C-alpha positions as semicolon CSV with decimal commas, in nm:
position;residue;x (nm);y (nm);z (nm)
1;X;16,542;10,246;3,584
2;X;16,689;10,335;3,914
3;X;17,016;10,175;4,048
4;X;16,927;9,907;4,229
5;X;17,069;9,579;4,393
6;X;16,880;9,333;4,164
7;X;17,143;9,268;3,913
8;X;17,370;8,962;3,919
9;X;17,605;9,157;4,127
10;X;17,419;9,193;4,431
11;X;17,317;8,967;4,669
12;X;17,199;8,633;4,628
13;X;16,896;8,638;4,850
14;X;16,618;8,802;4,635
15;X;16,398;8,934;4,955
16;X;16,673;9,071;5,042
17;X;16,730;9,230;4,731
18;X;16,357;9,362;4,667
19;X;16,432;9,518;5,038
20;X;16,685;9,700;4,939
21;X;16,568;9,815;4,628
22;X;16,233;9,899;4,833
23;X;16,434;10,078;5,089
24;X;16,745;10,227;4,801
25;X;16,949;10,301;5,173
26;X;17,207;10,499;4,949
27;X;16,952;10,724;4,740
28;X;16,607;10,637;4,869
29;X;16,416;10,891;4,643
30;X;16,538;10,624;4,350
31;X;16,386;10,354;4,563
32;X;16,144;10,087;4,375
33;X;15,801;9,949;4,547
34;X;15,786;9,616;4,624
35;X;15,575;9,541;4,341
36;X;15,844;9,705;4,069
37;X;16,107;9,518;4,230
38;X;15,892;9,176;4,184
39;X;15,835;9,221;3,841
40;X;16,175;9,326;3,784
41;X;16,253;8,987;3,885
42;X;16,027;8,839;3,677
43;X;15,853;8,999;3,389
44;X;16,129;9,208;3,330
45;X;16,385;8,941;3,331
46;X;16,186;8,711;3,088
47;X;16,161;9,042;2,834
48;X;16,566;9,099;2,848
49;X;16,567;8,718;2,760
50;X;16,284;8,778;2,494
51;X;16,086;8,500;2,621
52;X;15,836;8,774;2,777
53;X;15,525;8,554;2,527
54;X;15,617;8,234;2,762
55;X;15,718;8,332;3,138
56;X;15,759;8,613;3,326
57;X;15,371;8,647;3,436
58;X;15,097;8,407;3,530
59;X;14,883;8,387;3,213
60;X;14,682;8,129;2,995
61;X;14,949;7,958;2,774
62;X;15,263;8,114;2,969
63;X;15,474;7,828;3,169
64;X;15,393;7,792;3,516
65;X;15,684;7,887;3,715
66;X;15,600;7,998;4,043
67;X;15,654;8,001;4,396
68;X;15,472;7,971;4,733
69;X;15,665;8,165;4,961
70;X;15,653;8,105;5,362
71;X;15,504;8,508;5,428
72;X;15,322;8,807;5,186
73;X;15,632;8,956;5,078
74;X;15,379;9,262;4,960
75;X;15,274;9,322;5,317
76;X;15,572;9,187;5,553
77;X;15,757;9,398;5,726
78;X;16,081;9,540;5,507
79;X;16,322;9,398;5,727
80;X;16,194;9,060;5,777
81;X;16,157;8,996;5,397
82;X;16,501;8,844;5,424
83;X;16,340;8,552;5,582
84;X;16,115;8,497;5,348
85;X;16,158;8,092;5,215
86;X;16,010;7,916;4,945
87;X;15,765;7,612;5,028
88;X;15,692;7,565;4,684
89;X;15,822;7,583;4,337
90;X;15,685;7,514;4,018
91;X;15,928;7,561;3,662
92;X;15,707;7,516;3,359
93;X;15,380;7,349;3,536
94;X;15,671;7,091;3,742
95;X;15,727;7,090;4,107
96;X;16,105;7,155;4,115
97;X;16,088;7,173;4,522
98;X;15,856;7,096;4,864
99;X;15,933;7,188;5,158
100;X;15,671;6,926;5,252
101;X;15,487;7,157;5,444
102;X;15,173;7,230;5,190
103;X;14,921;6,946;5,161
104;X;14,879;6,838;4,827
105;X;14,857;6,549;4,546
């Protein structure tokens, strides 16, 4: 895997992160796409835990953890994934936080 900014080192803003690691400003030929630094965050993550059979995807009979973010962090501009904010998030089927700005029950 290339050397990237999304271990605990780096910063703590993870669109920032995935636009670095999309961008790799030091060695951009070793630069990830958006969608290998998202599942670096998350698939990957729950395999180095070996919990990869209960999070780390959406699937039937995985935990719901998940997160409605403010802007497509897949299509956004690179430099304005930074700004990206969560308006929802869900840790095992629970909403952990609302932003209050999503109608729901």
């Amino acid at each position: 895997m290339p050397d990237t900014h999304l271990g605990s080192d780096g910063p703590t803003n993870p669109y920032l992160n995935i636009m670095l690691a999309s961008l790799h400003p030091n060695r951009p030929s070793e630069a990830l796409t958006r969608e290998q630094a998202v599942i670096a965050y998350t698939l990957t993550s729950a395999y180095a835990e070996f919990a990869e059979k209960d999070k780390g995807s959406l699937e039937p009979g995985k935990l719901a953890d998940l997160a409605v973010l403010s802007q497509d962090i897949f299509t956004v501009d690179a430099s304005d994934l930074p700004k990206t904010e969560s308006l929802l998030t869900m840790v095992g089927g629970k909403i952990v936080y609302d932003a209050k700005v999503i109608p729901h029950q």
